[in-house]
PDB file of C-alpha atoms in Angstrom:
ATOM      1  CA  MET A   1       6.084  25.189  33.313  1.00 79.00           C
ATOM      2  CA  THR A   2       3.031  25.367  35.514  1.00 88.00           C
ATOM      3  CA  SER A   3      -0.428  26.425  34.395  1.00 89.00           C
ATOM      4  CA  GLN A   4      -0.133  29.272  36.904  1.00 92.00           C
ATOM      5  CA  ALA A   5       2.969  30.568  35.093  1.00 88.00           C
ATOM      6  CA  VAL A   6       1.127  30.358  31.764  1.00 88.00           C
ATOM      7  CA  HIS A   7      -1.999  32.136  33.052  1.00 89.00           C
ATOM      8  CA  ALA A   8       0.173  34.859  34.603  1.00 90.00           C
ATOM      9  CA  GLN A   9       1.147  35.862  31.053  1.00 91.00           C
ATOM     10  CA  GLY A  10      -2.461  36.833  30.277  1.00 88.00           C
ATOM     11  CA  PRO A  11      -3.303  34.752  27.180  1.00 88.00           C
ATOM     12  CA  ASP A  12      -6.807  35.235  25.840  1.00 88.00           C
ATOM     13  CA  GLY A  13      -8.988  34.362  22.858  1.00 82.00           C
ATOM     14  CA  PHE A  14      -8.564  37.786  21.262  1.00 83.00           C
ATOM     15  CA  GLY A  15      -4.991  37.451  19.999  1.00 85.00           C
ATOM     16  CA  ALA A  16      -2.834  37.607  23.119  1.00 90.00           C
ATOM     17  CA  SER A  17      -2.327  33.836  22.913  1.00 91.00           C
ATOM     18  CA  LEU A  18      -0.371  34.401  19.685  1.00 91.00           C
ATOM     19  CA  SER A  19       1.545  37.491  20.788  1.00 92.00           C
ATOM     20  CA  PRO A  20       5.334  37.301  20.357  1.00 93.00           C
ATOM     21  CA  ASP A  21       6.000  37.761  24.086  1.00 93.00           C
ATOM     22  CA  PHE A  22       3.635  34.941  25.055  1.00 94.00           C
ATOM     23  CA  LEU A  23       4.994  32.574  22.399  1.00 95.00           C
ATOM     24  CA  ARG A  24       8.578  33.293  23.540  1.00 94.00           C
ATOM     25  CA  HIS A  25       7.477  32.569  27.121  1.00 93.00           C
ATOM     26  CA  LEU A  26       6.121  29.177  26.041  1.00 93.00           C
ATOM     27  CA  ALA A  27       9.075  28.260  23.810  1.00 95.00           C
ATOM     28  CA  GLY A  28      11.766  29.579  26.152  1.00 93.00           C
ATOM     29  CA  PRO A  29      14.693  31.780  25.122  1.00 93.00           C
ATOM     30  CA  LYS A  30      16.212  29.120  22.849  1.00 94.00           C
ATOM     31  CA  GLY A  31      13.026  27.427  21.623  1.00 96.00           C
ATOM     32  CA  TRP A  32      11.793  27.456  18.020  1.00 95.00           C
ATOM     33  CA  ILE A  33       8.696  29.433  17.062  1.00 96.00           C
ATOM     34  CA  GLY A  34       7.101  28.846  13.675  1.00 94.00           C
ATOM     35  CA  VAL A  35       5.002  31.316  11.734  1.00 93.00           C
ATOM     36  CA  THR A  36       1.411  32.122  12.564  1.00 94.00           C
ATOM     37  CA  ASP A  37      -0.860  30.479  10.000  1.00 96.00           C
ATOM     38  CA  ALA A  38      -4.563  30.703   9.294  1.00 97.00           C
ATOM     39  CA  THR A  39      -6.145  27.297   9.890  1.00 97.00           C
ATOM     40  CA  LEU A  40      -8.596  26.324   7.162  1.00 98.00           C
ATOM     41  CA  THR A  41     -10.751  23.252   6.639  1.00 98.00           C
ATOM     42  CA  ALA A  42     -12.692  21.682   3.780  1.00 98.00           C
ATOM     43  CA  ARG A  43     -14.189  18.303   2.890  1.00 98.00           C
ATOM     44  CA  GLY A  44     -12.681  15.798   0.527  1.00 98.00           C
ATOM     45  CA  THR A  45     -14.448  15.085  -2.727  1.00 98.00           C
ATOM     46  CA  GLY A  46     -13.285  11.480  -3.119  1.00 97.00           C
ATOM     47  CA  GLY A  47     -13.730   9.650  -6.384  1.00 94.00           C
ATOM     48  CA  PRO A  48     -10.906   8.644  -8.684  1.00 96.00           C
ATOM     49  CA  PRO A  49      -7.638  10.351  -7.667  1.00 95.00           C
ATOM     50  CA  ARG A  50      -6.778  13.153 -10.085  1.00 96.00           C
ATOM     51  CA  LEU A  51      -3.095  13.321  -9.130  1.00 97.00           C
ATOM     52  CA  ALA A  52      -0.332  10.736  -9.256  1.00 96.00           C
ATOM     53  CA  GLU A  53       1.700   9.877  -6.177  1.00 96.00           C
ATOM     54  CA  LEU A  54       5.325  10.983  -6.537  1.00 95.00           C
ATOM     55  CA  THR A  55       8.195   8.983  -5.088  1.00 89.00           C
ATOM     56  CA  ASP A  56      11.102  11.157  -6.231  1.00 87.00           C
ATOM     57  CA  ALA A  57      10.354  14.527  -4.602  1.00 83.00           C
ATOM     58  CA  ASP A  58      12.048  14.047  -1.225  1.00 83.00           C
ATOM     59  CA  ASP A  59      14.715  16.648  -1.981  1.00 87.00           C
ATOM     60  CA  HIS A  60      12.121  19.450  -2.278  1.00 88.00           C
ATOM     61  CA  SER A  61      12.069  21.904   0.659  1.00 88.00           C
ATOM     62  CA  ARG A  62       8.273  21.644   1.142  1.00 87.00           C
ATOM     63  CA  ILE A  63       8.531  17.857   1.403  1.00 92.00           C
ATOM     64  CA  ARG A  64      11.434  18.000   3.861  1.00 92.00           C
ATOM     65  CA  TYR A  65       9.502  20.498   6.006  1.00 90.00           C
ATOM     66  CA  ALA A  66       6.361  18.316   5.940  1.00 92.00           C
ATOM     67  CA  ARG A  67       8.381  15.268   7.016  1.00 93.00           C
ATOM     68  CA  GLU A  68       9.914  17.210   9.928  1.00 91.00           C
ATOM     69  CA  LEU A  69       6.520  18.158  11.361  1.00 91.00           C
ATOM     70  CA  ARG A  70       4.097  15.465  10.229  1.00 94.00           C
ATOM     71  CA  THR A  71       3.767  11.713   9.832  1.00 96.00           C
ATOM     72  CA  ASN A  72       2.558   9.509   6.980  1.00 97.00           C
ATOM     73  CA  VAL A  73       3.498  12.153   4.417  1.00 97.00           C
ATOM     74  CA  LYS A  74       2.422  11.322   0.873  1.00 97.00           C
ATOM     75  CA  VAL A  75       3.428  13.465  -2.087  1.00 97.00           C
ATOM     76  CA  TYR A  76       1.382  13.989  -5.234  1.00 97.00           C
ATOM     77  CA  GLY A  77       1.673  16.320  -8.148  1.00 96.00           C
ATOM     78  CA  ASP A  78       2.034  17.102 -11.801  1.00 95.00           C
ATOM     79  CA  GLU A  79       3.357  19.887 -14.021  1.00 93.00           C
ATOM     80  CA  ARG A  80       1.467  22.487 -11.924  1.00 93.00           C
ATOM     81  CA  GLY A  81       3.048  21.697  -8.575  1.00 94.00           C
ATOM     82  CA  LEU A  82       3.295  19.488  -5.496  1.00 96.00           C
ATOM     83  CA  VAL A  83       0.702  18.404  -2.957  1.00 97.00           C
ATOM     84  CA  THR A  84       1.417  16.861   0.424  1.00 97.00           C
ATOM     85  CA  LEU A  85      -1.157  14.930   2.407  1.00 98.00           C
ATOM     86  CA  ALA A  86      -0.094  13.965   5.904  1.00 98.00           C
ATOM     87  CA  ASP A  87      -1.165  13.339   9.465  1.00 98.00           C
ATOM     88  CA  GLY A  88      -0.533  16.557  11.364  1.00 94.00           C
ATOM     89  CA  LEU A  89      -1.547  18.135  14.659  1.00 89.00           C
ATOM     90  CA  ALA A  90      -3.729  15.835  16.766  1.00 91.00           C
ATOM     91  CA  GLY A  91      -3.678  13.298  13.908  1.00 94.00           C
ATOM     92  CA  ARG A  92      -5.743  15.501  11.618  1.00 97.00           C
ATOM     93  CA  ARG A  93      -5.383  15.126   7.846  1.00 98.00           C
ATOM     94  CA  GLU A  94      -3.414  18.091   6.482  1.00 98.00           C
ATOM     95  CA  LEU A  95      -2.902  19.249   2.912  1.00 97.00           C
ATOM     96  CA  SER A  96      -0.385  21.667   1.448  1.00 96.00           C
ATOM     97  CA  ILE A  97       0.442  22.733  -2.074  1.00 95.00           C
ATOM     98  CA  GLU A  98       3.254  24.488  -3.838  1.00 93.00           C
ATOM     99  CA  LEU A  99       3.201  25.582  -7.452  1.00 92.00           C
ATOM    100  CA  HIS A 100       6.298  24.969  -9.557  1.00 89.00           C
ATOM    101  CA  HIS A 101       6.237  28.278 -11.449  1.00 83.00           C
ATOM    102  CA  VAL A 102       4.207  30.954  -9.661  1.00 78.00           C
ATOM    103  CA  GLN A 103       5.948  33.782 -11.494  1.00 68.00           C
ATOM    104  CA  ASP A 104       4.974  32.395 -14.921  1.00 61.00           C
ATOM    105  CA  GLY A 105       1.430  33.759 -14.834  1.00 62.00           C
ATOM    106  CA  SER A 106      -0.017  30.602 -13.309  1.00 59.00           C
ATOM    107  CA  GLN A 107      -3.373  32.190 -12.555  1.00 78.00           C
ATOM    108  CA  GLY A 108      -5.814  29.432 -11.728  1.00 88.00           C
ATOM    109  CA  HIS A 109      -3.198  26.687 -11.351  1.00 92.00           C
ATOM    110  CA  GLY A 110      -3.352  26.803  -7.556  1.00 93.00           C
ATOM    111  CA  ARG A 111      -7.117  26.452  -7.558  1.00 96.00           C
ATOM    112  CA  SER A 112      -7.092  23.610 -10.070  1.00 96.00           C
ATOM    113  CA  LEU A 113      -4.330  21.817  -8.136  1.00 97.00           C
ATOM    114  CA  LEU A 114      -6.300  22.194  -4.883  1.00 97.00           C
ATOM    115  CA  THR A 115      -9.484  20.926  -6.539  1.00 98.00           C
ATOM    116  CA  ASP A 116      -7.594  17.865  -7.760  1.00 98.00           C
ATOM    117  CA  ALA A 117      -5.954  17.413  -4.335  1.00 98.00           C
ATOM    118  CA  LEU A 118      -9.374  17.216  -2.673  1.00 98.00           C
ATOM    119  CA  SER A 119     -10.064  14.108  -4.791  1.00 98.00           C
ATOM    120  CA  LEU A 120      -7.314  12.378  -2.766  1.00 98.00           C
ATOM    121  CA  VAL A 121      -9.374  12.759   0.419  1.00 98.00           C
ATOM    122  CA  PRO A 122     -12.420  10.501   0.900  1.00 98.00           C
ATOM    123  CA  GLU A 123     -15.737  12.172   0.148  1.00 98.00           C
ATOM    124  CA  ALA A 124     -16.909  14.394   3.028  1.00 98.00           C
ATOM    125  CA  ALA A 125     -13.817  13.596   5.151  1.00 98.00           C
ATOM    126  CA  PRO A 126     -12.319  16.704   6.759  1.00 98.00           C
ATOM    127  CA  VAL A 127      -8.959  18.004   5.617  1.00 98.00           C
ATOM    128  CA  PHE A 128      -7.044  20.942   7.102  1.00 98.00           C
ATOM    129  CA  ALA A 129      -4.554  23.440   5.745  1.00 98.00           C
ATOM    130  CA  ALA A 130      -2.261  25.967   7.416  1.00 97.00           C
ATOM    131  CA  VAL A 131      -1.932  29.003   5.153  1.00 97.00           C
ATOM    132  CA  SER A 132       0.167  32.080   5.781  1.00 95.00           C
ATOM    133  CA  PRO A 133      -2.170  35.086   5.898  1.00 93.00           C
ATOM    134  CA  GLY A 134       0.605  37.090   4.237  1.00 93.00           C
ATOM    135  CA  ASN A 135       0.477  34.833   1.178  1.00 93.00           C
ATOM    136  CA  ALA A 136      -2.666  36.443  -0.224  1.00 92.00           C
ATOM    137  CA  ARG A 137      -2.529  34.497  -3.500  1.00 91.00           C
ATOM    138  CA  SER A 138      -2.481  31.164  -1.663  1.00 94.00           C
ATOM    139  CA  LEU A 139      -5.151  32.232   0.809  1.00 96.00           C
ATOM    140  CA  ARG A 140      -7.454  33.329  -2.033  1.00 95.00           C
ATOM    141  CA  ALA A 141      -6.940  29.981  -3.797  1.00 95.00           C
ATOM    142  CA  PHE A 142      -7.872  27.966  -0.695  1.00 98.00           C
ATOM    143  CA  LEU A 143     -10.932  30.131  -0.033  1.00 98.00           C
ATOM    144  CA  ALA A 144     -12.040  29.863  -3.682  1.00 97.00           C
ATOM    145  CA  CYS A 145     -11.870  26.059  -3.382  1.00 97.00           C
ATOM    146  CA  GLY A 146     -14.275  25.988  -0.451  1.00 97.00           C
ATOM    147  CA  PHE A 147     -11.876  26.033   2.491  1.00 98.00           C
ATOM    148  CA  THR A 148     -13.289  27.778   5.569  1.00 98.00           C
ATOM    149  CA  PRO A 149     -11.125  29.643   8.109  1.00 98.00           C
ATOM    150  CA  ILE A 150     -11.561  28.207  11.612  1.00 97.00           C
ATOM    151  CA  GLY A 151      -8.752  29.905  13.517  1.00 93.00           C
ATOM    152  CA  SER A 152      -5.024  30.337  13.564  1.00 93.00           C
ATOM    153  CA  GLU A 153      -2.084  28.445  14.996  1.00 94.00           C
ATOM    154  CA  VAL A 154       1.635  28.526  15.431  1.00 95.00           C
ATOM    155  CA  LEU A 155       3.932  25.579  16.056  1.00 93.00           C
ATOM    156  CA  LEU A 156       6.438  25.731  18.902  1.00 94.00           C
ATOM    157  CA  ARG A 157       9.393  23.583  19.849  1.00 92.00           C
ATOM    158  CA  PRO A 158      10.233  24.519  23.429  1.00 92.00           C
ATOM    159  CA  GLU A 159      13.841  24.410  24.478  1.00 83.00           C
ATOM    160  CA  ARG A 160      14.719  21.252  26.342  1.00 81.00           C
ATOM    161  CA  GLY A 161      16.721  21.325  29.556  1.00 69.00           C
TER     162      GLY A 161
END
C-alpha cells in the first residue's frame, strides 16, 4: 500500500484516522482490527515490589492475549486480580490489570491493585496502559491512580497476500 493510497482516504488528527472505513482500508478485507483504546501513561513508583510474580497463570485469557501481542510478558497478582507488565508497541512498557471478582463489590480493589502494580516499575520510569473507553470503571481506576490520557490507538493485523 502506497502512502498516496493512504492519504487518499483522508485520515486526520480529529478522529478520521480511527474511523471504521479507514481502519478496514489499512487492514484489508480479511485483516484483523482490534478495539480502539484510550492510551494512558503514568510513572512507576519503584521501591520494594508489592506483588508476587505468578508462574501458573498462563491459561488465563488476559495472559494469553498479552502474549499474542507483546513480548517479555511478566504476570503478577494476588487475591484481587492479575497484572501483566510487558514490552508492547515500540518497545514501551505496558501494564494491564484484571480483577478476579468485579461483581463482588470490589470497589477500590482496582485502584489498590494498580497502585501496587506501579511499584513493579522503576521510580519515574514511564509505563503505558491501553484502556477501553467503554469500561468506565477501569478508566476511572487508572485516572484515579495518576494515569494521564495521551491519545488513542487500535491494533491492526493486515491481511497477508
